[in-house]
mmCIF file of C-alpha atoms and ligand atoms in Angstrom:
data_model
loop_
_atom_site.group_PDB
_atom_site.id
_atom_site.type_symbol
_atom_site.label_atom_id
_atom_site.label_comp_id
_atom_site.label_asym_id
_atom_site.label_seq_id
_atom_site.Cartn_x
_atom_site.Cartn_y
_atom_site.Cartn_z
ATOM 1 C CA UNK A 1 -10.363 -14.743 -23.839
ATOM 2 C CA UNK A 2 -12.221 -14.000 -20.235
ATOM 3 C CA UNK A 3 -10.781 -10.141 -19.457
ATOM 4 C CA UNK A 4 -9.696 -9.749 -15.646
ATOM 5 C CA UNK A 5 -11.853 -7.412 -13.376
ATOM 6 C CA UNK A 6 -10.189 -4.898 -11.777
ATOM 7 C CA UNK A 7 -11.755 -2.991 -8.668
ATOM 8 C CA UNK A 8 -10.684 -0.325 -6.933
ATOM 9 C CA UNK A 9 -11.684 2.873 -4.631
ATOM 10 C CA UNK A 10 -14.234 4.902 -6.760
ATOM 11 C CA UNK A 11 -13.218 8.362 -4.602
ATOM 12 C CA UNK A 12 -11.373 8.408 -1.747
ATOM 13 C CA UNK A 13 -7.864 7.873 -0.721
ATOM 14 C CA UNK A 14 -6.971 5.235 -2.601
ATOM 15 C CA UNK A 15 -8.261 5.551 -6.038
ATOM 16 C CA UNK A 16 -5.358 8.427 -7.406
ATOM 17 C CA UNK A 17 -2.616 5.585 -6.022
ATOM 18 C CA UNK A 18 -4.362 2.563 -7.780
ATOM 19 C CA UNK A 19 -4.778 4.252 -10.751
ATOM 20 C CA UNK A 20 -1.258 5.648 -11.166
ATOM 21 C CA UNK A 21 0.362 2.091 -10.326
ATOM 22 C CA UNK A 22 -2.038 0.610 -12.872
ATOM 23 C CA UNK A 23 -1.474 3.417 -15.239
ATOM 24 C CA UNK A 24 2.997 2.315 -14.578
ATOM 25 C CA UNK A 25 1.788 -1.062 -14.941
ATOM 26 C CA UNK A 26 0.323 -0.560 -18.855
ATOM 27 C CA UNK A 27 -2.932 -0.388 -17.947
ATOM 28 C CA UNK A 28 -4.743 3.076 -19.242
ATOM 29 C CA UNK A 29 -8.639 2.733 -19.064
ATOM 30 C CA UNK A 30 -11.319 4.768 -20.879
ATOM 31 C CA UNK A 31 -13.616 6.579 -18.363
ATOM 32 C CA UNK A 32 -17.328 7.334 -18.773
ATOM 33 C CA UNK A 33 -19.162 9.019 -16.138
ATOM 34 C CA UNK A 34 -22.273 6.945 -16.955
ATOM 35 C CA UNK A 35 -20.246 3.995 -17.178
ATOM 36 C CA UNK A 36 -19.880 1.647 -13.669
ATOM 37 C CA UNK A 37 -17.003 -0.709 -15.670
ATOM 38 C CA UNK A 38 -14.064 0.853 -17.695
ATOM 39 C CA UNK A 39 -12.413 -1.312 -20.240
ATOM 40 C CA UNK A 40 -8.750 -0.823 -21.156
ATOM 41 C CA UNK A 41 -7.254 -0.619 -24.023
ATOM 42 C CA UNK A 42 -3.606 -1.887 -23.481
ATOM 43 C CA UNK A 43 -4.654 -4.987 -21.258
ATOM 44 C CA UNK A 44 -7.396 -7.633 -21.505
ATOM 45 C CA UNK A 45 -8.800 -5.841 -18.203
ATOM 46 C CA UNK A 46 -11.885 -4.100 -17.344
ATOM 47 C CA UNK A 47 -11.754 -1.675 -14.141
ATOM 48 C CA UNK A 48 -14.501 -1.625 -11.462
ATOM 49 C CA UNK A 49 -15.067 1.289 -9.498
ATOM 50 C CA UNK A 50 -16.906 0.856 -6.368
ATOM 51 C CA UNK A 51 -16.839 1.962 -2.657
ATOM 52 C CA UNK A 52 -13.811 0.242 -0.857
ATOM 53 C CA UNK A 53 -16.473 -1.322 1.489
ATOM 54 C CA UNK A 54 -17.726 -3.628 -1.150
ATOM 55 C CA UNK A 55 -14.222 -4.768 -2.804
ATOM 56 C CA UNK A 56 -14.218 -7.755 -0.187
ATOM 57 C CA UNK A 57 -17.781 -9.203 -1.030
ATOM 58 C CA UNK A 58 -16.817 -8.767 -4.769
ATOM 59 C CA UNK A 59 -13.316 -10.616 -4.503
ATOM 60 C CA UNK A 60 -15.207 -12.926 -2.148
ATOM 61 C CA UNK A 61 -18.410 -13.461 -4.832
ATOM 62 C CA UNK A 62 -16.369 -13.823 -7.769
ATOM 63 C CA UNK A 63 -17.576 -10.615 -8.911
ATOM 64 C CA UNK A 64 -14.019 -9.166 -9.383
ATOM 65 C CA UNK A 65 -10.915 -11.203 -10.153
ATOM 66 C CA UNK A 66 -8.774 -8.183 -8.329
ATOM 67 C CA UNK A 67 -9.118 -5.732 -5.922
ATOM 68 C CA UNK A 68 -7.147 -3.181 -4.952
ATOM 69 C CA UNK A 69 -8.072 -2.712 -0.962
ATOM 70 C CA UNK A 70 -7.164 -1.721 2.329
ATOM 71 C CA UNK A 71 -5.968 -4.981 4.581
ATOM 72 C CA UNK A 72 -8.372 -3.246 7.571
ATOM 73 C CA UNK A 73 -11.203 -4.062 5.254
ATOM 74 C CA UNK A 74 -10.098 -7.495 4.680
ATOM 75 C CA UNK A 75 -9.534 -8.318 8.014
ATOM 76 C CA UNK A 76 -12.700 -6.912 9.276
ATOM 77 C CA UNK A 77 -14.417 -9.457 6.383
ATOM 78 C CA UNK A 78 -12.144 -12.174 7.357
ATOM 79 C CA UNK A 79 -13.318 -12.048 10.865
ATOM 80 C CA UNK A 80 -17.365 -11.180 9.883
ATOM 81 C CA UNK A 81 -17.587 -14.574 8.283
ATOM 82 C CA UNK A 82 -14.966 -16.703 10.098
ATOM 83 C CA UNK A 83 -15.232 -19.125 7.021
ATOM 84 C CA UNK A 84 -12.834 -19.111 4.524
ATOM 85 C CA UNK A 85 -12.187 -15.706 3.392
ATOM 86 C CA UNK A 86 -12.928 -15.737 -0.502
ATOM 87 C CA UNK A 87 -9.684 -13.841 -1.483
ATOM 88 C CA UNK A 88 -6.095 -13.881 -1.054
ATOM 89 C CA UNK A 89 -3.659 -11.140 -0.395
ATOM 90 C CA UNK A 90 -1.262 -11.137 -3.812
ATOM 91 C CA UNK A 91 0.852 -8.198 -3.529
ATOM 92 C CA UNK A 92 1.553 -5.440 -0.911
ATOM 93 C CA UNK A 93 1.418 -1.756 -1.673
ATOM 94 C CA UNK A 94 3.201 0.233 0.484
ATOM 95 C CA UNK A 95 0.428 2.761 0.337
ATOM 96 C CA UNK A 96 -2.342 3.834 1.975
ATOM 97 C CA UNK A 97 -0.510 3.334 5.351
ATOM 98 C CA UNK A 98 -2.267 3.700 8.438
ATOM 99 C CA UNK A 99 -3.405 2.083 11.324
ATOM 100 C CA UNK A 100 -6.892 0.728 13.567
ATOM 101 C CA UNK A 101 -6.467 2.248 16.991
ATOM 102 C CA UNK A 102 -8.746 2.417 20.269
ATOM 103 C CA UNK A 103 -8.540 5.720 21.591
ATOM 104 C CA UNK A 104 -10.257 7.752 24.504
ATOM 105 C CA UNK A 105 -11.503 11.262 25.169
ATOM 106 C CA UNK A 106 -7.973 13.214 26.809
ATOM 107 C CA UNK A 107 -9.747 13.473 29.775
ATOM 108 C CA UNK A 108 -9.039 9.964 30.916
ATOM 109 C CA UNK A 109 -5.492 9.207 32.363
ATOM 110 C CA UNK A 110 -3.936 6.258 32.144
ATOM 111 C CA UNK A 111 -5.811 4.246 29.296
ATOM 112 C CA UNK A 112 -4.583 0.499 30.189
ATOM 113 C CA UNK A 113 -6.489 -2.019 28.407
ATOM 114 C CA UNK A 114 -8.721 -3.202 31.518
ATOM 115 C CA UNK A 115 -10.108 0.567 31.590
ATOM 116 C CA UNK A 116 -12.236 -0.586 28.733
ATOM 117 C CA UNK A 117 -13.963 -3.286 30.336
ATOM 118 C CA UNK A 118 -17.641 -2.450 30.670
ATOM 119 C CA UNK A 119 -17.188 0.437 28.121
ATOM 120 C CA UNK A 120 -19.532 1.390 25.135
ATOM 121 C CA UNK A 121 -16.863 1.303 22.155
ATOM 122 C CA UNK A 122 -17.706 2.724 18.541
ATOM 123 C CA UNK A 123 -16.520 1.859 15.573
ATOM 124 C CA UNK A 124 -16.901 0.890 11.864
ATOM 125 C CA UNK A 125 -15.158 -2.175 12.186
ATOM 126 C CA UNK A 126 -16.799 -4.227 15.005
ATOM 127 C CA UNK A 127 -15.731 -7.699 14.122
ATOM 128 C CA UNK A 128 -11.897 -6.717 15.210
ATOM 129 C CA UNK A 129 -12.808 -4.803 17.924
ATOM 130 C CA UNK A 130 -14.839 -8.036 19.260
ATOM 131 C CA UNK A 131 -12.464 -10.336 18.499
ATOM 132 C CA UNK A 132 -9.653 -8.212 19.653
ATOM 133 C CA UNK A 133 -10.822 -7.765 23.622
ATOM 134 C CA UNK A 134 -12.563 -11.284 23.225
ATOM 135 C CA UNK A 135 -8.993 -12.898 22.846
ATOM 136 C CA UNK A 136 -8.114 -10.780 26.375
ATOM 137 C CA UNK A 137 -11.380 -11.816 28.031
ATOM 138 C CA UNK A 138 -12.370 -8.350 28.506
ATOM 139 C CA UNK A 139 -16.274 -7.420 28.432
ATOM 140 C CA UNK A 140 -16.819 -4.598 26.048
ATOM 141 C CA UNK A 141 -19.595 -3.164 24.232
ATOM 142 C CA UNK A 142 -19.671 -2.311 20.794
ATOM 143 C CA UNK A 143 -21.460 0.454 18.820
ATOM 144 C CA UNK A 144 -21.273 0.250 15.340
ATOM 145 C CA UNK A 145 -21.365 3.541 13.299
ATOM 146 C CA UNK A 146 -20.540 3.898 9.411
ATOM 147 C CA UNK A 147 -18.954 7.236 9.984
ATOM 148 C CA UNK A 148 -17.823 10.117 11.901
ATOM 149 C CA UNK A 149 -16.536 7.854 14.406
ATOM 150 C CA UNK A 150 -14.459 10.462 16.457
ATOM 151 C CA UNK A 151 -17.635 12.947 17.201
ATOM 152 C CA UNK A 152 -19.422 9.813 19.459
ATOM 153 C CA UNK A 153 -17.773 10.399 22.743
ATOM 154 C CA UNK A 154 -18.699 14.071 22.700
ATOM 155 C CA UNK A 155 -22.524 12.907 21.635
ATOM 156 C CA UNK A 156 -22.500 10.727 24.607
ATOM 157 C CA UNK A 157 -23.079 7.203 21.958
ATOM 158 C CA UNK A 158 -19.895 5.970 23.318
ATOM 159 C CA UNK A 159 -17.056 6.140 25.798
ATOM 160 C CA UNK A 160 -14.041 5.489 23.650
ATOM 161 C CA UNK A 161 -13.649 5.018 19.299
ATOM 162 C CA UNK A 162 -11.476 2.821 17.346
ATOM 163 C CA UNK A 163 -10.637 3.947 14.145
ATOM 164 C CA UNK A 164 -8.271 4.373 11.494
ATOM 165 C CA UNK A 165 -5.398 6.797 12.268
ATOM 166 C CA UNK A 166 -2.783 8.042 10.131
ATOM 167 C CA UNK A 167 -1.097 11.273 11.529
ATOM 168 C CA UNK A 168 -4.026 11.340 14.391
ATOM 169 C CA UNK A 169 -4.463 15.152 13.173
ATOM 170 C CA UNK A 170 -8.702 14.075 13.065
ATOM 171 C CA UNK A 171 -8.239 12.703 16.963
ATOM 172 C CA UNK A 172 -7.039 15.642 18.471
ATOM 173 C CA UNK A 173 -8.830 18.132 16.848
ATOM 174 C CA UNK A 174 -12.198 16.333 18.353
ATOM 175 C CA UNK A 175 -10.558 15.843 22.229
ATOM 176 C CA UNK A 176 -9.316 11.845 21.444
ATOM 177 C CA UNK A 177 -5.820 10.381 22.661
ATOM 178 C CA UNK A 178 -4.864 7.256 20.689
ATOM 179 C CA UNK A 179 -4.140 4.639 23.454
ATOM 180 C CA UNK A 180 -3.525 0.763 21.529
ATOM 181 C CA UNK A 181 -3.216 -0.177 18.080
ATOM 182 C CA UNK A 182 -5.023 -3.117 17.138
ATOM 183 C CA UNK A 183 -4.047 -3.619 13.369
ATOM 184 C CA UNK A 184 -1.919 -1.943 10.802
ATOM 185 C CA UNK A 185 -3.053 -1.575 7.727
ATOM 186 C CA UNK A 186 -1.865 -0.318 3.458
ATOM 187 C CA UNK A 187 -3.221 -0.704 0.490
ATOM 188 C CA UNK A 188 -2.841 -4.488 -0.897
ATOM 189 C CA UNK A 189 -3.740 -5.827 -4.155
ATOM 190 C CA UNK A 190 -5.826 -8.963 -3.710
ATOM 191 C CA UNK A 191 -7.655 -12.067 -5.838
ATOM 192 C CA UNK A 192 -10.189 -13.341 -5.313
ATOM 193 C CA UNK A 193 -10.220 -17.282 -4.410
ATOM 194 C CA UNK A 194 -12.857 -18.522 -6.885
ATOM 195 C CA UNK A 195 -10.800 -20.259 -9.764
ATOM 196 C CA UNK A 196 -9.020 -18.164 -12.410
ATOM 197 C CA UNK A 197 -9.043 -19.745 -15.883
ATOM 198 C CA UNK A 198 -5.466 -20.185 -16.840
ATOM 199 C CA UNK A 199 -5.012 -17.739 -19.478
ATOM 200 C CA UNK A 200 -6.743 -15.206 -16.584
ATOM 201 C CA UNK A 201 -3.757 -16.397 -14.034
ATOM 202 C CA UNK A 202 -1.285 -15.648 -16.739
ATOM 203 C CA UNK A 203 -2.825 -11.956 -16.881
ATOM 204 C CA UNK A 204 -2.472 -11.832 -12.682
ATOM 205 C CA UNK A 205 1.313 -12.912 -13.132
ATOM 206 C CA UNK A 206 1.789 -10.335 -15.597
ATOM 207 C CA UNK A 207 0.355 -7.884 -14.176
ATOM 208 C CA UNK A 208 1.440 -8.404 -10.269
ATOM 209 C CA UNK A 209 5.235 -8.727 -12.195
ATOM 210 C CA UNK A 210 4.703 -5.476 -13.585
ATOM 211 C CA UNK A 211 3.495 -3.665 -10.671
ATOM 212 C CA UNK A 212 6.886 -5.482 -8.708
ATOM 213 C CA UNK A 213 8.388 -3.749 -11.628
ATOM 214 C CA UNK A 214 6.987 -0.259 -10.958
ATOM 215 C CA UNK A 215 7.910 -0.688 -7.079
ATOM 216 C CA UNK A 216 11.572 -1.849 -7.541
ATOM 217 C CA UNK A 217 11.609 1.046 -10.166
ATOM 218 C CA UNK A 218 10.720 3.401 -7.267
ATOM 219 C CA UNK A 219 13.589 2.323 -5.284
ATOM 220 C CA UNK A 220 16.200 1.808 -8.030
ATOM 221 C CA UNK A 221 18.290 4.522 -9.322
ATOM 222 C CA UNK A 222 20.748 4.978 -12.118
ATOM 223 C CA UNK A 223 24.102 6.177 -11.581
ATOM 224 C CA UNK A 224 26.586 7.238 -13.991
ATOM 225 C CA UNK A 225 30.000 8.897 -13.256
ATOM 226 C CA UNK A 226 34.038 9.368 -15.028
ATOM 227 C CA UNK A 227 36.596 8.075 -12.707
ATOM 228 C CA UNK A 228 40.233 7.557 -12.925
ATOM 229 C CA UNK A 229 40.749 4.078 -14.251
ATOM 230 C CA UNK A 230 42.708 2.586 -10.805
ATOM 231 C CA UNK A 231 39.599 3.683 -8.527
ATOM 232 C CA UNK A 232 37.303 1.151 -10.134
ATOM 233 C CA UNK A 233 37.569 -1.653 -7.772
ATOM 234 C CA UNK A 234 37.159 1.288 -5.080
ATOM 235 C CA UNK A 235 34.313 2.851 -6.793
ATOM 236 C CA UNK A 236 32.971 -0.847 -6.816
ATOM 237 C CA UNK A 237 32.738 -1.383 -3.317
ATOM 238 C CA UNK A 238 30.845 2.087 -2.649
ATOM 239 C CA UNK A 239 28.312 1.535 -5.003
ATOM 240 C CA UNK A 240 25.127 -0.759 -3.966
ATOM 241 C CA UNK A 241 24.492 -2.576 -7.116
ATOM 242 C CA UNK A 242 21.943 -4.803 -8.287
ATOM 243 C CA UNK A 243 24.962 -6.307 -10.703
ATOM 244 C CA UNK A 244 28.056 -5.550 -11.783
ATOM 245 C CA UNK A 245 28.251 -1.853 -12.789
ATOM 246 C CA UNK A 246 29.650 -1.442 -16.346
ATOM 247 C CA UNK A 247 32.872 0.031 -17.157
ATOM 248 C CA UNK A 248 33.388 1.693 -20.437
ATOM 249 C CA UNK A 249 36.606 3.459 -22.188
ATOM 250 C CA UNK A 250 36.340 6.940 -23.053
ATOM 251 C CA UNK A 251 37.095 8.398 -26.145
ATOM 252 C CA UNK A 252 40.354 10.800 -25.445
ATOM 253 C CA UNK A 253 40.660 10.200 -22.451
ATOM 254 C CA UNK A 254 43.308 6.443 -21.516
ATOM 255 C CA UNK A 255 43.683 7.079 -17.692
ATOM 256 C CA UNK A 256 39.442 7.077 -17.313
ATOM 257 C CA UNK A 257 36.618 5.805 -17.861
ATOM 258 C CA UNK A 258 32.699 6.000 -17.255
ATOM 259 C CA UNK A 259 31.536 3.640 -14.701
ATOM 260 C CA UNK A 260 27.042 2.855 -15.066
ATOM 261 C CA UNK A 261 25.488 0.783 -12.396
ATOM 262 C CA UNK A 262 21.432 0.428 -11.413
ATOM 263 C CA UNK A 263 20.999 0.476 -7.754
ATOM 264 C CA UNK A 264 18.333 -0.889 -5.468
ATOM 265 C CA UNK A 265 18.584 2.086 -3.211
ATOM 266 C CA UNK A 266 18.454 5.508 -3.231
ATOM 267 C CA UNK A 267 21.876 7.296 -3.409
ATOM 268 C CA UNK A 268 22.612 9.639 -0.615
ATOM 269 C CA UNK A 269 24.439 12.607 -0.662
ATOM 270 C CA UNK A 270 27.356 10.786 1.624
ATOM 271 C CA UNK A 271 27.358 8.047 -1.091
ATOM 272 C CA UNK A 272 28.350 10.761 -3.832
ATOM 273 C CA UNK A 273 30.906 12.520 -1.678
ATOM 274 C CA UNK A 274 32.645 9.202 -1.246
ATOM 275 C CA UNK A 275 32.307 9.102 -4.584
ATOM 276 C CA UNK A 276 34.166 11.850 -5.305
ATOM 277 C CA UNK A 277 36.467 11.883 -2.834
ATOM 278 C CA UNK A 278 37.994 8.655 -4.763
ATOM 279 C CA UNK A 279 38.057 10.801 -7.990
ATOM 280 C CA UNK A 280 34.950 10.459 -9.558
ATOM 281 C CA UNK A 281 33.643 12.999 -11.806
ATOM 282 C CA UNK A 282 30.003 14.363 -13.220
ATOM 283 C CA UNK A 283 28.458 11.635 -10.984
ATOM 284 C CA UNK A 284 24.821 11.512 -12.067
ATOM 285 C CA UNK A 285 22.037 9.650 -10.357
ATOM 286 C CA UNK A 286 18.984 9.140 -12.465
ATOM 287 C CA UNK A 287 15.029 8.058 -11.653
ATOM 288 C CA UNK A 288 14.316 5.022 -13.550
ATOM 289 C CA UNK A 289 10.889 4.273 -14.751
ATOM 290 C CA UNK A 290 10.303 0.683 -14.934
ATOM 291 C CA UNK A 291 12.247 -2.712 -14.288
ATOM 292 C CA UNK A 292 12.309 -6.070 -15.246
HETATM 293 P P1 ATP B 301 -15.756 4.906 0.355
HETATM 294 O O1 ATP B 301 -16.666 5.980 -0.110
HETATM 295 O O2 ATP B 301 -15.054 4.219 -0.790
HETATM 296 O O3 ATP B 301 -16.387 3.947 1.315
HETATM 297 P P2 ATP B 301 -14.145 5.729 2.678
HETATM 298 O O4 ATP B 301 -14.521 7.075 3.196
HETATM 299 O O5 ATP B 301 -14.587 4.505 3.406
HETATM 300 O O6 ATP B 301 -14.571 5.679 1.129
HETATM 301 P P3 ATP B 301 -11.335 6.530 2.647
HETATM 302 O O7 ATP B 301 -11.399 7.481 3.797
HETATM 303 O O8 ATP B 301 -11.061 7.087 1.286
HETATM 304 O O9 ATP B 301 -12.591 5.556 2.557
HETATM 305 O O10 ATP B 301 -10.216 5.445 3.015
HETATM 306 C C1 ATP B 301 -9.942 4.362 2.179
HETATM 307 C C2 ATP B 301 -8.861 3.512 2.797
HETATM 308 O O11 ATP B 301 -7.682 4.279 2.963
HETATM 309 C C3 ATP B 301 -9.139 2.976 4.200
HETATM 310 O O12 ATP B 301 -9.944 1.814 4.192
HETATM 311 C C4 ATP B 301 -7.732 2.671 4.694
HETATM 312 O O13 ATP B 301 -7.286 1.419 4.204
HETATM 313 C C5 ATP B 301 -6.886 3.750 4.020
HETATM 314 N N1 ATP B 301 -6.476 4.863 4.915
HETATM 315 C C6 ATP B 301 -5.232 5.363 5.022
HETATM 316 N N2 ATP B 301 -5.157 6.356 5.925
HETATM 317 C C7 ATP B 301 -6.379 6.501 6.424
HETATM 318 C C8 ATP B 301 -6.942 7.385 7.408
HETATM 319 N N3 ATP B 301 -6.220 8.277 8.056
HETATM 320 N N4 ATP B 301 -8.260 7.281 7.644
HETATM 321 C C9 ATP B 301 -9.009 6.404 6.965
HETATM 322 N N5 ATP B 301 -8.519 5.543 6.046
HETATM 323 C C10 ATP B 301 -7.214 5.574 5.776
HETATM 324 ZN ZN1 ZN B 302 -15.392 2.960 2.775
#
């Protein structure tokens, strides 16, 4: 059978993230330094690591199956070759958070968008930074640069950046103000759009069912607690199930019993003071690993 190809971030940001979902997911790899591919063991998979600049040729090429990618490099891509993109976005993350965002030495006061008309504007994704002020008619020019963005206004390349911002800790410490956001962006998992075989598609189900599996995981939690037997339908109603909770007898004990439910949420401290304010006892709320 034809084994998926996986890529992901070689080193950077992403690759700790990717590897631990994957790693949830079943999929432990064997890792050579002199090796560029690492095939795994557990899954009919073989992982790719490469810069997260490439992953969108690759899914695009056929080269990889999957990628594992931030949706500002995809859209960049999407908007380089205004043809059909080459890849689809399977699965969303909820990682790697952050967002594309012009911004302007402090200096300048009030940033509307018409300030930037006539300005010299670099940035490492210039196909959305086109597009974006060519969709408000607005003459700009732009400088592309493949890194350290943020120190161009102070070399006198450019009069404002855009670039990725998370806590916008890297803007101020260089003199920036973020002014408009032009995209935001995680971590998605993507495939690319040259035909899978069908026993390959299978794998992608699996696998992107899996990884749903891992996320719900995150957000479900177990809950276990004693409670006087006439509370139940109380108890019931607090709780935010994903199905009915169990109810089970205990041993000794006629006028009680232990109540077990899996929630989709976590369980706040106000949750478990209701909880006991209606009588229930050792209320325990548990991680749980995986779901199905
Ligand atoms: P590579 O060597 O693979 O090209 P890189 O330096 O381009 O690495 P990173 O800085 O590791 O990449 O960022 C990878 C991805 O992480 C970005 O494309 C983006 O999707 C996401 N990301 C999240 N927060 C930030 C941030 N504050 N700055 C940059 N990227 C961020
Ligand atoms: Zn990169």
């Amino acid at each position: 059978m034809k084994r998926l190809r996986i890529a992901i971030q070689k080193s950077g940001r992403l690759t700790d993230k990717c590897l631990d979902i994957l790693d949830r997911a079943g999929l432990q790899f064997q890792f050579s330094k002199s090796r560029l591919i690492s095939p795994c063991e557990t899954f009919p998979a073989d992982l790719l690591l490469v810069r997260d600049d490439d992953i969108p040729e690759y899914l695009a090429s056929g080269t990889c199956d999957l990628g594992f990618v931030g949706e500002n490099l995809l859209e960049e891509r999407r908007l380089e070759r205004q043809d059909t993109p080459g890849f689809e976005v399977i699965s969303r993350l909820g990682f790697g958070k952050c967002r594309l965002s012009l911004a302007t030495p402090n200096d300048v006061k009030d940033v509307s968008l018409d300030w930037y008309g006539n300005k010299k504007i670099a940035t490492s994704y210039p196909a959305i930074v086109t597009n974006y002020f060519k969709e408000r008619d607005i003459p700009v020019s732009v400088i592309e640069v493949s890194g350290s963005v943020e120190i161009t206004p102070s070399l006198g390349i450019a009069d404002a950046i855009c670039d990725l911002v998370s806590t916008g800790s890297t803007l101020k410490s260089n003199g920036l103000k973020e002014s408009q956001v032009l995209l935001r962006s995680e971590c998605v998992l993507a495939q690319s759009a040259i035909g899978l075989q069908p026993e390959q598609a299978d794998l992608v189900s699996k696998l992107v069912g899996r990884i749903e599996g891992v996320q719900l995981a995150d957000k479900t939690r177990y809950v276990m607690m004693n409670a006087p037997k006439d509370q139940v339908e109380v108890i019931c109603d607090i709780l935010p199930s994903m199905e009915a909770p169990s109810v089970m007898e205990l041993k000794g004990q006629p006028g009680k019993v232990a109540i077990h439910a899996a929630c989709a949420q976590d369980i706040f401290w106000e949750t478990m003071e209701k909880l006991k304010a209606v009588g229930a006892t050792s209320v325990l709320v548990l991680p749980i690993e995986k779901v199905i």
